[in-house]
């Protein structure tokens, strides 16, 4: 028998969440962001459900190649653009759209021998200070690009640093508007948090870039959660109890003895550890479902195992089903965001970190 752990990717939930993107940005075209191997889900596993999008956005040429290999003929956007001049040959061959965020990328385009004009997303640094042209340099970059025969349509793009939080997007949106007001071309501004929380027409204009919400995690958790936003988990991680320990008061569990039983306690040992992608940093107390009943982890997570308190579960034992996140038995659910919070991280990181050794099943 294989080790009792597996992940499920829920196709119908992906399609449902994509419909939520459409409902939240009804006038926009949707780029389904599938970078990081579709946020850990696997590009090939999500493709059928997300092909209802108007395009895909990702980072790697290898990932773009995989999307083309699945038969996708529509838009694919490289969100960081070319990393070296040669990349533009693959951009041409695979017919990709690509972000231009610095002058070197414009130099490469000017030197590129292209059979057809390429579509670019010209990125402005409107305050995040990661990628993009400063507002004062944006117009010159646009003028230079639009004079190049290698360049076709230019989409005006920026990215928000605080769409999920208190600072919001107004300051960046104002900078972007002021610097682009009289420039022609489509716009692309919104990520999931902006789509959900800031649905102004100029924010959800033309092309939205929906990542995390499609994967059933709330970008603004705990202010919003997936129930509030009408999203469904798209990834379940589940395993089984492989041993039970009866502890007496004062007994400890796991490395470092970080958990001490306050009295007689039944502990289940679960076939899931940090080498499966489960976060090690929740020092006990992380929510988990056993046979669909809520309980918590105790002690440190080890490489291949973790321990859970079976206190609330008189009937649980070896073989009991443990939901680390996602959909549990009998319609129960443990949002990945709740697990992430207990571990001091975000849903994005947990889903992206699902380990290659965990077998994955695609289900409806
Ligand atoms: C990853 C990414 C997105 C998607 O962000 P989510 O928060 O997952 O919706 C959008 N735009 C850019 C430029 C990105 O890098």
XYZ file of C-alpha atoms and ligand atoms in Angstrom:
379
model
C 0.000 0.000 0.000
C 1.358 3.447 -0.824
C 1.886 5.806 2.058
C -1.592 7.086 2.969
C -1.369 10.688 1.842
C -2.716 12.358 -1.263
C -3.780 15.664 -2.677
C -6.932 16.267 -4.669
C -7.428 18.966 -7.262
C -11.090 19.869 -7.592
C -11.994 20.723 -11.160
C -15.523 21.909 -10.505
C -14.249 24.242 -7.782
C -11.759 25.781 -10.211
C -14.543 26.372 -12.718
C -16.776 27.760 -9.974
C -14.074 30.173 -8.808
C -13.395 31.309 -12.356
C -17.097 32.108 -12.628
C -16.690 34.214 -9.469
C -13.908 36.151 -11.210
C -16.234 36.782 -14.135
C -19.037 37.882 -11.836
C -16.747 40.281 -9.962
C -15.253 41.783 -13.136
C -18.061 41.405 -15.661
C -16.617 43.786 -18.241
C -13.066 42.505 -18.151
C -11.305 39.751 -19.965
C -9.723 37.310 -17.563
C -6.129 36.140 -17.532
C -5.969 32.994 -15.413
C -2.643 33.198 -13.608
C -1.003 29.771 -13.694
C 2.514 30.674 -12.613
C 4.329 28.397 -10.141
C 2.770 25.386 -11.852
C -0.731 26.762 -11.302
C -0.032 27.658 -7.680
C 1.106 24.115 -6.998
C -1.945 22.456 -8.560
C -0.277 21.444 -11.829
C -0.905 23.293 -15.091
C -2.166 20.144 -16.810
C -4.594 19.452 -13.963
C -6.216 22.881 -13.963
C -6.239 23.463 -17.697
C -9.630 21.971 -18.544
C -11.355 23.924 -15.791
C -9.595 27.227 -16.458
C -9.639 27.203 -20.232
C -12.831 29.231 -19.990
C -10.542 32.193 -19.235
C -9.540 34.566 -22.022
C -5.855 33.931 -21.546
C -3.185 32.564 -19.236
C -0.462 34.419 -17.381
C 2.751 32.847 -16.122
C 6.474 33.409 -15.821
C 8.436 30.639 -17.476
C 8.855 29.835 -21.129
C 8.717 26.167 -20.127
C 5.294 26.733 -18.572
C 4.128 28.620 -21.654
C 5.293 25.696 -23.742
C 3.172 23.356 -21.613
C 0.075 25.501 -22.037
C 0.586 25.529 -25.811
C 1.121 21.757 -25.745
C -2.339 21.414 -24.173
C -3.757 23.003 -27.300
C -4.288 26.570 -26.077
C -4.118 29.017 -28.972
C -5.246 32.139 -27.166
C -3.213 34.720 -25.261
C -0.406 33.744 -22.895
C 1.323 36.573 -21.029
C 4.826 36.332 -19.566
C 4.422 38.380 -16.387
C 8.121 39.202 -16.004
C 8.789 39.317 -19.733
C 12.041 38.202 -21.314
C 15.052 37.457 -19.136
C 17.548 37.560 -21.995
C 17.428 38.481 -25.703
C 17.105 34.865 -26.858
C 13.813 34.545 -25.010
C 12.237 36.743 -27.688
C 12.762 33.992 -30.246
C 10.670 31.660 -28.099
C 8.172 34.449 -27.586
C 7.823 34.638 -31.371
C 7.723 30.883 -31.841
C 5.099 30.364 -29.130
C 3.240 33.563 -30.007
C 3.370 34.964 -26.475
C 2.546 38.362 -25.087
C 5.150 39.711 -22.711
C 5.691 42.295 -20.055
C 8.252 45.012 -20.701
C 9.379 46.499 -17.408
C 12.884 47.878 -18.079
C 14.852 49.538 -20.879
C 17.061 46.518 -21.497
C 13.959 44.627 -22.618
C 13.220 47.413 -25.112
C 16.810 47.202 -26.420
C 16.370 43.446 -26.943
C 13.132 44.031 -28.819
C 14.779 46.667 -31.030
C 17.465 44.133 -31.965
C 15.049 41.235 -32.401
C 14.307 39.951 -35.883
C 10.645 39.216 -35.591
C 8.370 37.840 -38.255
C 5.387 39.442 -36.613
C 4.825 42.339 -34.266
C 4.707 41.253 -30.656
C 2.115 42.331 -28.143
C 3.597 43.796 -25.003
C 2.328 44.765 -21.553
C 4.226 47.919 -20.629
C 4.571 47.891 -16.890
C 4.581 50.937 -14.673
C 6.088 50.988 -11.213
C 3.266 52.905 -9.552
C 4.635 52.383 -6.057
C 5.314 48.712 -5.419
C 8.960 49.188 -6.440
C 9.426 45.734 -7.801
C 9.178 45.931 -11.586
C 8.273 48.652 -14.032
C 9.092 52.088 -15.375
C 8.758 55.035 -13.038
C 5.724 57.183 -13.895
C 7.988 59.951 -15.212
C 9.791 57.515 -17.559
C 6.685 55.654 -18.686
C 5.675 57.844 -21.582
C 9.160 57.773 -23.116
C 9.196 53.978 -22.858
C 5.803 53.856 -24.522
C 6.983 56.163 -27.341
C 10.093 54.090 -27.911
C 8.127 50.851 -28.010
C 5.439 52.152 -30.299
C 8.064 53.260 -32.817
C 9.437 49.719 -33.095
C 8.233 47.532 -35.972
C 8.789 44.531 -33.655
C 6.014 45.791 -31.392
C 2.302 45.624 -32.062
C -0.365 46.470 -29.520
C 0.794 47.927 -26.198
C -1.242 47.199 -23.065
C -0.694 49.537 -20.116
C -0.146 47.627 -16.898
C 0.708 48.020 -13.254
C 0.504 45.937 -10.082
C -0.874 46.841 -6.640
C 1.024 46.262 -3.426
C -1.894 46.675 -0.998
C -5.095 45.618 -2.747
C -5.697 43.168 0.122
C -5.001 45.579 2.966
C -5.730 48.824 4.710
C -3.610 51.026 2.442
C -5.644 50.039 -0.584
C -4.996 50.978 -4.183
C -6.193 54.548 -4.584
C -2.724 56.102 -4.420
C -1.320 53.763 -7.071
C -4.389 53.985 -9.281
C -4.130 57.800 -9.223
C -0.459 57.695 -10.233
C -1.223 55.241 -13.030
C -4.188 57.284 -14.294
C -2.272 60.539 -14.286
C 0.624 59.074 -16.272
C -1.490 57.178 -18.807
C -4.570 59.354 -19.249
C -4.015 60.223 -22.898
C -2.212 57.052 -23.942
C -4.137 54.658 -26.150
C -4.293 50.947 -25.450
C -5.911 48.471 -23.141
C -5.260 48.407 -19.408
C -4.378 45.613 -16.984
C -4.280 46.454 -13.287
C -6.168 44.076 -11.037
C -5.032 40.961 -9.192
C -7.477 38.880 -7.106
C -7.591 41.249 -4.159
C -8.291 44.216 -6.430
C -10.965 42.241 -8.298
C -12.740 41.339 -5.069
C -12.284 44.494 -3.009
C -11.906 47.378 -5.448
C -14.261 46.682 -8.290
C -14.141 50.116 -9.892
C -14.355 50.135 -13.678
C -10.873 51.614 -14.051
C -9.443 48.927 -11.768
C -11.057 45.939 -13.417
C -10.492 47.436 -16.854
C -9.825 45.354 -19.957
C -7.639 42.528 -18.563
C -7.744 41.306 -14.969
C -5.094 38.899 -13.694
C -6.775 36.422 -11.391
C -4.563 34.102 -9.406
C -5.273 33.125 -5.843
C -9.050 33.527 -5.915
C -9.261 30.908 -8.650
C -7.514 28.514 -6.293
C -9.958 28.941 -3.429
C -7.989 31.145 -1.065
C -9.032 34.599 0.098
C -6.330 37.162 -0.683
C -7.417 39.299 2.257
C -7.862 36.588 4.889
C -8.867 36.984 7.691
C -10.695 40.230 6.761
C -12.431 38.177 4.073
C -12.639 34.412 3.838
C -13.655 32.044 1.075
C -17.181 31.733 2.444
C -17.535 35.513 2.309
C -16.199 35.698 -1.261
C -18.153 32.674 -2.453
C -15.050 30.663 -3.356
C -14.453 26.937 -3.060
C -11.234 25.084 -2.161
C -9.514 23.683 -5.229
C -6.865 21.665 -3.405
C -7.340 19.132 -0.638
C -4.443 17.594 1.253
C -5.444 14.512 3.177
C -3.730 11.629 4.941
C -4.518 8.961 7.498
C -3.762 8.233 11.115
C -1.088 5.515 11.164
C -0.596 5.169 14.948
C -2.293 6.132 18.199
C -0.580 7.031 21.461
C -2.271 7.166 24.840
C -0.497 9.832 26.869
C -0.571 10.419 30.580
C -0.167 13.763 32.262
C 3.379 15.041 31.698
C 4.107 12.900 28.616
C 5.445 14.803 25.622
C 5.126 14.428 21.846
C 7.695 14.693 19.068
C 11.046 16.438 18.627
C 11.922 18.936 21.279
C 9.059 17.737 23.469
C 7.263 20.975 22.706
C 3.876 19.541 23.713
C 3.188 18.194 27.176
C -0.061 16.368 27.904
C -2.058 18.173 30.596
C -3.756 14.901 31.503
C -4.739 11.629 29.807
C -4.769 12.421 26.067
C -5.153 10.324 22.900
C -2.855 11.403 20.108
C -3.068 10.359 16.460
C 0.105 10.160 14.391
C -0.613 11.269 10.805
C 1.288 10.317 7.644
C 2.032 13.910 6.654
C 5.070 16.037 7.411
C 7.004 19.012 6.168
C 8.512 16.954 3.347
C 4.966 16.769 1.989
C 4.651 20.534 2.045
C 2.892 20.825 5.386
C 4.211 23.923 7.190
C 6.590 23.257 10.053
C 6.068 26.609 11.668
C 2.721 26.018 13.286
C 4.062 25.007 16.691
C 0.976 22.987 17.522
C -2.564 24.257 17.621
C -2.983 24.315 13.849
C -6.535 23.378 12.842
C -7.053 19.984 11.236
C -10.062 17.712 10.614
C -10.113 14.066 11.683
C -13.005 12.160 10.141
C -14.430 15.601 9.430
C -14.274 16.734 13.077
C -12.236 19.811 13.972
C -9.219 19.319 16.191
C -5.634 20.622 16.326
C -2.065 19.508 15.767
C 0.157 19.029 18.806
C 3.938 19.289 19.048
C 6.379 19.853 16.208
C 5.757 18.740 12.671
C 8.429 16.275 11.586
C 9.580 15.403 8.090
C 7.077 12.601 7.522
C 4.630 12.789 10.413
C 2.651 15.094 12.596
C 0.507 14.525 15.669
C -3.104 15.493 16.279
C -5.206 15.597 19.405
C -7.862 12.881 19.200
C -9.556 14.221 22.322
C -12.773 15.259 20.574
C -12.917 11.955 18.668
C -13.669 8.889 20.758
C -14.027 6.679 17.669
C -11.000 7.834 15.719
C -7.965 5.613 15.412
C -5.635 4.038 12.908
C -6.990 4.612 9.419
C -9.016 7.686 10.329
C -9.059 10.261 7.572
C -7.201 13.487 8.302
C -7.900 16.614 6.266
C -4.883 18.911 6.427
C -6.725 21.461 4.264
C -9.506 21.573 1.708
C -12.612 19.392 1.531
C -13.187 16.861 4.303
C -15.659 13.975 4.492
C -19.428 14.594 4.729
C -19.277 18.112 3.311
C -16.830 19.387 5.934
C -14.220 21.938 4.942
C -10.985 23.390 6.268
C -9.946 26.477 4.272
C -6.225 26.541 3.513
C -6.158 30.118 4.796
C -6.914 28.977 8.352
C -4.026 26.531 8.295
C -1.728 29.133 6.769
C -2.577 31.668 9.430
C -1.797 29.260 12.253
C 1.565 28.614 10.582
C 2.332 32.307 10.132
C 2.040 32.256 6.360
C -0.516 32.638 3.553
C -2.540 30.189 1.496
C -0.426 30.988 -1.570
C 2.709 29.586 0.050
C 1.084 26.379 1.251
C -0.449 25.449 -2.084
C 2.729 26.312 -4.002
C 4.785 24.189 -1.604
C 2.841 20.956 -2.045
C 5.690 18.482 -2.406
C 6.329 16.426 -5.509
C 6.221 13.209 -3.472
C 2.513 13.660 -2.724
C 0.402 11.835 -5.311
C -2.292 14.054 -6.795
C -5.689 13.016 -8.104
C -7.830 15.278 -10.206
C -11.473 14.942 -9.246
C -14.706 16.724 -10.131
C 0.912 36.624 -9.383
C 0.439 37.849 -10.067
C -0.930 38.106 -10.160
C -1.981 37.256 -9.483
O -2.074 37.646 -8.140
P -3.170 36.969 -7.172
O -3.008 37.731 -5.911
O -2.768 35.551 -7.023
O -4.474 37.138 -7.829
C -1.333 39.215 -10.883
N -0.425 40.028 -11.471
C 0.904 39.816 -11.386
C 1.839 40.751 -12.053
C 1.387 38.731 -10.678
O 2.688 38.517 -10.584
